[in-house]
Short mmCIF file of C-alpha atoms in Angstrom, two decimals:
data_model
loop_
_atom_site.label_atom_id
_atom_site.label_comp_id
_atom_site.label_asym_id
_atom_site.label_seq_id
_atom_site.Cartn_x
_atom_site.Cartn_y
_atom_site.Cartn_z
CA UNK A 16 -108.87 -297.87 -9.12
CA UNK A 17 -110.62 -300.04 -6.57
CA UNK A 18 -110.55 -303.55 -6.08
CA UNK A 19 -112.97 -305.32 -8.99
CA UNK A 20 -116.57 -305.83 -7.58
CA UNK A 21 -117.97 -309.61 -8.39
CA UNK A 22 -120.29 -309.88 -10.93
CA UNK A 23 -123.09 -311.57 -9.18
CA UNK A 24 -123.15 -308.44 -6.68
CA UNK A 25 -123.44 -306.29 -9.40
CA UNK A 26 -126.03 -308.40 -10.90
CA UNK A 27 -128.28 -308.38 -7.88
CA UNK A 28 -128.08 -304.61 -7.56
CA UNK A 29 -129.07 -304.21 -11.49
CA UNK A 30 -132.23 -306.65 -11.10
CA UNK A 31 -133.55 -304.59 -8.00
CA UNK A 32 -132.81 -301.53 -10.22
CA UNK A 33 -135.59 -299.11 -10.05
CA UNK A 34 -135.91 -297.81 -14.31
CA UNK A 35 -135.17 -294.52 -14.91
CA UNK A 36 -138.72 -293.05 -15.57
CA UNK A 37 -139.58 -294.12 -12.10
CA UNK A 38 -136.36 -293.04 -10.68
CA UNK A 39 -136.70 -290.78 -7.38
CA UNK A 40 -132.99 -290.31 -5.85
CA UNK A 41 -130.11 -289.91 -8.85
CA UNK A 42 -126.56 -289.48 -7.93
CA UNK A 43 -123.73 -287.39 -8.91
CA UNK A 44 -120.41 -288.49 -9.00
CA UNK A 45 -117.11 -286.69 -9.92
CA UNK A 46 -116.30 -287.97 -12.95
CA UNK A 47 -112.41 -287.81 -11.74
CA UNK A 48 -113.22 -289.98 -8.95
CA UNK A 49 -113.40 -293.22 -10.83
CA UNK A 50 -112.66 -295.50 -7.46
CA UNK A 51 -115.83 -294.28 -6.31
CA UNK A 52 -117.88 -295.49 -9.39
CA UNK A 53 -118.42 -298.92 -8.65
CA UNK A 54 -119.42 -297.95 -4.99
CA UNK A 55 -121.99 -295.61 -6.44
CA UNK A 56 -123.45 -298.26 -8.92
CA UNK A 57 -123.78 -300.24 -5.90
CA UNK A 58 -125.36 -297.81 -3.52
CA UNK A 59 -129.28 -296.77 -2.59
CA UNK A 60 -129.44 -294.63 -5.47
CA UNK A 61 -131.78 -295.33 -8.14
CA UNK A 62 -129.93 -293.76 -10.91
CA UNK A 63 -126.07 -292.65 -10.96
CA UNK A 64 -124.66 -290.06 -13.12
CA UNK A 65 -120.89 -289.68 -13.44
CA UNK A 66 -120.54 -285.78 -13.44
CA UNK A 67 -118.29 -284.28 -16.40
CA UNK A 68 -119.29 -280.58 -16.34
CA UNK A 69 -119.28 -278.81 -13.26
CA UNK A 70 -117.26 -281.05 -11.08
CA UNK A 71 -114.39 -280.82 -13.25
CA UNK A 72 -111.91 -277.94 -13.67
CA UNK A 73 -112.11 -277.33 -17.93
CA UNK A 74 -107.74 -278.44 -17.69
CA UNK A 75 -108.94 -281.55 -16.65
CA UNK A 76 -112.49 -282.86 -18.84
CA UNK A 77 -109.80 -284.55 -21.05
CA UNK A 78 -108.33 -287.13 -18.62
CA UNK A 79 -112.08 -287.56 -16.38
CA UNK A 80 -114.06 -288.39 -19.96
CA UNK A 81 -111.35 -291.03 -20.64
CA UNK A 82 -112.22 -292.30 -17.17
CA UNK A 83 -115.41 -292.14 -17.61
CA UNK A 84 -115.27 -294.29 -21.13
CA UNK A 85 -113.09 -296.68 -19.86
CA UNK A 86 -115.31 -297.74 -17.13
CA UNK A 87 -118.45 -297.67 -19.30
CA UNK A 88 -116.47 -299.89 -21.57
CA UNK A 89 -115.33 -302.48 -19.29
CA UNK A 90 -118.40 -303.16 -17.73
CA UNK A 91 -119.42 -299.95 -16.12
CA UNK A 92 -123.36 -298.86 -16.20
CA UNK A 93 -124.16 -294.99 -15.39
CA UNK A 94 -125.98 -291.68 -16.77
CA UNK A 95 -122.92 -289.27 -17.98
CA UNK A 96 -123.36 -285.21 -17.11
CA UNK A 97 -122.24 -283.91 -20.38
CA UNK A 98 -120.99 -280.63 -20.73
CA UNK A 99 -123.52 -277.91 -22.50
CA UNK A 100 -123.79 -277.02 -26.03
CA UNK A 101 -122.05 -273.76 -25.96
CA UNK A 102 -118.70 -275.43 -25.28
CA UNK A 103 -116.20 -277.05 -27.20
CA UNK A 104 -116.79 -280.05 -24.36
CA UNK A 105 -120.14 -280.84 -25.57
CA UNK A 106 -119.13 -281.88 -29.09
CA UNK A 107 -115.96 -283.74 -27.61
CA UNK A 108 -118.27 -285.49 -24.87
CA UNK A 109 -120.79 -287.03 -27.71
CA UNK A 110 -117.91 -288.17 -29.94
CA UNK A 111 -116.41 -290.47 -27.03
CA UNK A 112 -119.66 -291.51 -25.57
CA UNK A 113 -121.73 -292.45 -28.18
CA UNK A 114 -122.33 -296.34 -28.67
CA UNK A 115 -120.74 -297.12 -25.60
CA UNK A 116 -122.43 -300.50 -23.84
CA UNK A 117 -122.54 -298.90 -20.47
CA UNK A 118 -124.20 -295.50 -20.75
CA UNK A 119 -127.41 -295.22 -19.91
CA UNK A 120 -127.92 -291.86 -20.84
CA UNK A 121 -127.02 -288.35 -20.43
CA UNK A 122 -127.94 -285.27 -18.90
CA UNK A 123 -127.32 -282.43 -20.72
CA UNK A 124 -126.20 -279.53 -18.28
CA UNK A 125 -128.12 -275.84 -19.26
CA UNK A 126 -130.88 -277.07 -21.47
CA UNK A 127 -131.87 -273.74 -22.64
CA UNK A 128 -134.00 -274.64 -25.97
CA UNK A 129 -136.06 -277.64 -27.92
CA UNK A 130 -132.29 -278.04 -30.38
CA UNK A 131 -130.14 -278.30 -27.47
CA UNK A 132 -132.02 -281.75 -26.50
CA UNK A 133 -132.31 -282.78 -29.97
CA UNK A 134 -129.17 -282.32 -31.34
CA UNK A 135 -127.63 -284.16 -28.46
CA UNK A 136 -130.18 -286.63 -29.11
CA UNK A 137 -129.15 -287.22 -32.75
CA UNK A 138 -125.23 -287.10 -32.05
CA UNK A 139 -125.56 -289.91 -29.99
CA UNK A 140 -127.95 -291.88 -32.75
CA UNK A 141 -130.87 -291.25 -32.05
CA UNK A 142 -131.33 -293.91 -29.35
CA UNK A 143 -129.42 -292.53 -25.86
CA UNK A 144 -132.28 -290.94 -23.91
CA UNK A 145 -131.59 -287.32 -23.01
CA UNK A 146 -132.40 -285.47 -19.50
CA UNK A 147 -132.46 -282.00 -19.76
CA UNK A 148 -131.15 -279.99 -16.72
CA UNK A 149 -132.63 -276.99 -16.52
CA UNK A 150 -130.92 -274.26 -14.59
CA UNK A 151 -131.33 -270.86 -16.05
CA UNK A 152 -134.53 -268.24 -16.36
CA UNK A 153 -134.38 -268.90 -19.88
CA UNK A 154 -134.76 -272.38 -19.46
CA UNK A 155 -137.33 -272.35 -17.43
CA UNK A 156 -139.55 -270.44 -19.36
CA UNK A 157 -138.99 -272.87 -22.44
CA UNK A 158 -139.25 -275.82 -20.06
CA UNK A 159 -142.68 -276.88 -22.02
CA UNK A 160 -140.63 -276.92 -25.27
CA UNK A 161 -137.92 -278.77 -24.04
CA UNK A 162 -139.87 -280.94 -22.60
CA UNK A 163 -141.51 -281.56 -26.02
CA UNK A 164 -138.50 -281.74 -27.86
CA UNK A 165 -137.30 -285.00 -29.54
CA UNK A 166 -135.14 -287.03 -27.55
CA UNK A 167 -136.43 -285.94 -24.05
CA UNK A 168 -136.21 -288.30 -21.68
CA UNK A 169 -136.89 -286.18 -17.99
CA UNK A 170 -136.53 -283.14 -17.02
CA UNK A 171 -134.39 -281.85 -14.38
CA UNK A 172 -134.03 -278.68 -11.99
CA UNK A 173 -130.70 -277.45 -11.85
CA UNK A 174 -131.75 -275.36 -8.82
CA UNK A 175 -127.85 -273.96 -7.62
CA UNK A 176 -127.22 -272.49 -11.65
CA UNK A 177 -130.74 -270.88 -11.28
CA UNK A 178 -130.47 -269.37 -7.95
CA UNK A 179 -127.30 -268.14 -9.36
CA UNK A 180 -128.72 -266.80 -12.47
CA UNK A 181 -131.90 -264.61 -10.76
CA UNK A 182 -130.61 -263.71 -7.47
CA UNK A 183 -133.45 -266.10 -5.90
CA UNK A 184 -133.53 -267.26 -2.50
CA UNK A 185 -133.00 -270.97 -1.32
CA UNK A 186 -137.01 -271.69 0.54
CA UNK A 187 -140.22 -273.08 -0.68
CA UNK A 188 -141.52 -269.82 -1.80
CA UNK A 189 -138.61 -269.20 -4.06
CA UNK A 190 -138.49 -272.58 -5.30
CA UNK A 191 -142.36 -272.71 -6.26
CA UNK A 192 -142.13 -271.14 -9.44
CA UNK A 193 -139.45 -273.21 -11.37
CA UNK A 194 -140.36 -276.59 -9.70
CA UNK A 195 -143.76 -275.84 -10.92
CA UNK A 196 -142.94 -275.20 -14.27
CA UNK A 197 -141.19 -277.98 -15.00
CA UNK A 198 -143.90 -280.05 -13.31
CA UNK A 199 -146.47 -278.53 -15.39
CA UNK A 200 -144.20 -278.47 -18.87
CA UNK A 201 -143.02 -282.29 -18.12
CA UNK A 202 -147.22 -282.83 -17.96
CA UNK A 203 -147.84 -281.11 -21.19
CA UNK A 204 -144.79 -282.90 -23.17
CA UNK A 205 -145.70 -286.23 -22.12
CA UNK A 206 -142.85 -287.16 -19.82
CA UNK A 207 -142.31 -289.05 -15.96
CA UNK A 208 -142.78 -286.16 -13.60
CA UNK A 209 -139.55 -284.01 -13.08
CA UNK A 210 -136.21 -284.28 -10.80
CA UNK A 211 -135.60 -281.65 -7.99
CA UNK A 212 -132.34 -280.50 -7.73
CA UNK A 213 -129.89 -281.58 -4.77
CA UNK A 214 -130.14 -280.40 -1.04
CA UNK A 215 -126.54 -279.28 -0.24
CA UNK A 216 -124.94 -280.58 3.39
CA UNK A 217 -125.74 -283.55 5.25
CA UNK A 218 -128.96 -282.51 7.18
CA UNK A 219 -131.18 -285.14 7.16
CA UNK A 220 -133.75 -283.21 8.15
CA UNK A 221 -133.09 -280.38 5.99
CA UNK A 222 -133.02 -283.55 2.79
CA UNK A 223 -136.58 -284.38 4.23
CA UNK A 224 -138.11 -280.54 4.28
CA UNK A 225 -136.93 -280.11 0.72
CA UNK A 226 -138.04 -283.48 -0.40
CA UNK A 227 -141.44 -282.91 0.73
CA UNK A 228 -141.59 -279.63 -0.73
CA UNK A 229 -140.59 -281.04 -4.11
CA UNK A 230 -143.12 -283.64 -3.64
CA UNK A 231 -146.19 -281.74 -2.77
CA UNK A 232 -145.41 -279.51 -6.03
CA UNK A 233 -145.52 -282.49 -8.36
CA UNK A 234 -141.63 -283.99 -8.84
CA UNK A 235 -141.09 -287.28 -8.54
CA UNK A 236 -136.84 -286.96 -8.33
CA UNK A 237 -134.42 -285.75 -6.52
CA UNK A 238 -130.41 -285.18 -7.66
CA UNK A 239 -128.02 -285.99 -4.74
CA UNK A 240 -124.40 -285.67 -4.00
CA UNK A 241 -123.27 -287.90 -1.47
CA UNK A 242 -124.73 -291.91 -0.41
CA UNK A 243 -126.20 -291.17 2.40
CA UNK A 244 -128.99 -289.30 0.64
CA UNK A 245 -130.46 -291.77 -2.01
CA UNK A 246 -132.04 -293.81 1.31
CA UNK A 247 -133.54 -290.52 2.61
CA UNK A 248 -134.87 -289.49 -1.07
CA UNK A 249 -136.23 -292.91 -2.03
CA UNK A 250 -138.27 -292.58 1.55
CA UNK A 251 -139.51 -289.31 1.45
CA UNK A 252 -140.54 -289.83 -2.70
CA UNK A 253 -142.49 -293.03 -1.87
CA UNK A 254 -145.77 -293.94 -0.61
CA UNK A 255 -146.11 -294.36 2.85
CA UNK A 256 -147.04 -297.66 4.16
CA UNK A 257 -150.27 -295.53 5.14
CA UNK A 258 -150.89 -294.37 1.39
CA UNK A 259 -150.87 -297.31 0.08
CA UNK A 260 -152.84 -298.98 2.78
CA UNK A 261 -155.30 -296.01 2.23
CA UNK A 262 -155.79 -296.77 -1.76
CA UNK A 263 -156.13 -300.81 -1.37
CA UNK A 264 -158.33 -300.06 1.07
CA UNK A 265 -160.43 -297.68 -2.06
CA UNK A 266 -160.18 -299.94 -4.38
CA UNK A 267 -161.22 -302.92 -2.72
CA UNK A 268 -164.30 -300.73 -1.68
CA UNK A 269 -164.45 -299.48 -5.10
CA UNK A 270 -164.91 -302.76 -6.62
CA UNK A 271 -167.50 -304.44 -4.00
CA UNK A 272 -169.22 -301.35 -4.43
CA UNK A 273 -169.91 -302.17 -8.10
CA UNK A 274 -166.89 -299.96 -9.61
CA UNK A 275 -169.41 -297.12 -10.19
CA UNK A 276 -168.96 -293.63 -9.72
CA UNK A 277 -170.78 -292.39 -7.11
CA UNK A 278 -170.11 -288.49 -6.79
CA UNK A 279 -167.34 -285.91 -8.33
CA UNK A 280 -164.98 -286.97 -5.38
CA UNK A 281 -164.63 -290.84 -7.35
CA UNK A 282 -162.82 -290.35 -9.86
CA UNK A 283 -159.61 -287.82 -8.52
CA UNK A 284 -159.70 -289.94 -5.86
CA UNK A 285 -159.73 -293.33 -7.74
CA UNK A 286 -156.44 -291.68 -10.24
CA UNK A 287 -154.46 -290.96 -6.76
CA UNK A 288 -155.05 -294.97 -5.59
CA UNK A 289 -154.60 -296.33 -8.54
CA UNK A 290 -151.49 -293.99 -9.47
CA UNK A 291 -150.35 -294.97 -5.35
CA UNK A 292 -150.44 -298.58 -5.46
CA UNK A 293 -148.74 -298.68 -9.14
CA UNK A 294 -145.95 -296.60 -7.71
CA UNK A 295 -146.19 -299.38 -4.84
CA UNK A 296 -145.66 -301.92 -7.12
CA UNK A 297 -142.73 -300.31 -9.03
CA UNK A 298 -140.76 -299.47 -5.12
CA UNK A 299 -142.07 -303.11 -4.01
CA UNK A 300 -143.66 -301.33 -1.07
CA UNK A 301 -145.90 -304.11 0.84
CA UNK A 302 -148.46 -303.63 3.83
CA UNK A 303 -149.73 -306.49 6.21
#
């Protein structure tokens, strides 16, 4: 276990806390390796999640979900990767994380249908927000039901699972498909745009190209898996300085110009300002 971290350091980091509908970069964190918890809850990274499912060997969920509860309960503050519903670890997961002070919520690894959400959802009283990872062709195509489902909090691209599952490539043209149905389902049910799933090695530039791509398709997250991507993701799922320059710039003409509509261009382009310097607000990004 590492060396306690002082409260007021920890309190700092939580009131600059970005909330978890606006989250862009959320971590993943072996759930075994509890000295690097505090680290994480420290870190760039909007959102951690302490990893119980595939990070851990089955032999050893036991001993890393007792880890896991003992930091939530001593003053520990994290999403929890649960294990999925066709396992004997789901079941065992809800039972010891339920009511815990610390847990933020869960994601619930291969979210395949509406009950899977919901029935985590209720376990856990009703109250725990649940983000579905989806990571499997079925999943996908029920992605608009899941995202409907009671107890949905986000959804979530489990990208390495569904690359796995269809024999898909790893590029932009590949990707298009799932990204945008869980862009479009997230839409119809009413939730914050989706999460992409994680860029694998240390590329920065690689992080960026992927980022971008996930971006321009409509998701508004990224997972990661080390801490030197949450400062990359946070960038790249931002406005630019020049965005939001560009919509106070509209709206200020906007509004001296009466706050009519003048032709069809108005009105998309008065959602993407307003939408730009809201998101602006919520990253405390500020232009001279």
């Amino acid at each position: 276990m590492s060396a306690p971290v002082s409260a007021d350091r920890v309190a700092a980091r939580e009131k600059e806390r970005v909330d978890g509908e606006n989250s862009r970069s959320w971590q993943l964190v072996n759930a075994r390796s509890v000295e690097l918890f505090d680290a994480a809850r420290l870190g760039r990274a909007d959102q951690v999640i302490l990893d119980l499912e595939d990070a851990v060997d089955p032999a050893l969920k036991p001993e890393a979900r007792d880890g896991v509860v003992e930091w939530l309960t001593s003053g520990g503050s994290a999403w929890v990767r649960i294990n999925d519903c066709t396992t004997t670890f789901w079941s065992d997961d809800l039972a010891a994380l339920a009511g815990l002070p610390g847990l933020r919520g869960v994601m619930l690894a291969k979210a395949e249908s509406p009950d899977h959400v919901t029935d985590t959802w209720q376990r856990l009283g009703g109250r725990t927000p649940v983000l579905a990872l989806v990571e499997s062709a079925l999943g996908i195509e029920s992605a608009v039901s899941i995202a409907s489902a009671r107890g949905a909090f986000r959804l979530a691209f489990g990208s390495g699972d569904y690359r796995k599952d269809t024999g898909a490539e790893n590029n932009p043209l590949a990707m298009a498909y799932p990204r945008t149905r869980l862009v479009l389902a997230s839409r119809i049910g009413g939730l914050p745009g989706p999460i992409d799933g994680p860029t694998v090695g240390s590329s920065h530039a690689i992080l960026r190209e992927q980022a971008a791509d996930a971006v321009g398709i409509g998701m508004t997250g990224k997972l990661c898996l080390d801490m030197e991507q949450p400062a990359v993701i946070n960038e790249e799922m931002s406005p630019s300085p020049a965005d939001v320059s560009w919509a106070l710039d509209f709206l200020r003409s906007f509004a001296e110009a009466g706050g009519v509509i003048r032709d069809g261009s108005d009105k998309p382009r008065l959602a993407r300002a307003e939408r730009i310097r809201e998101r602006a607000g919520i990253f405390r990004i500020s232009v001279e």
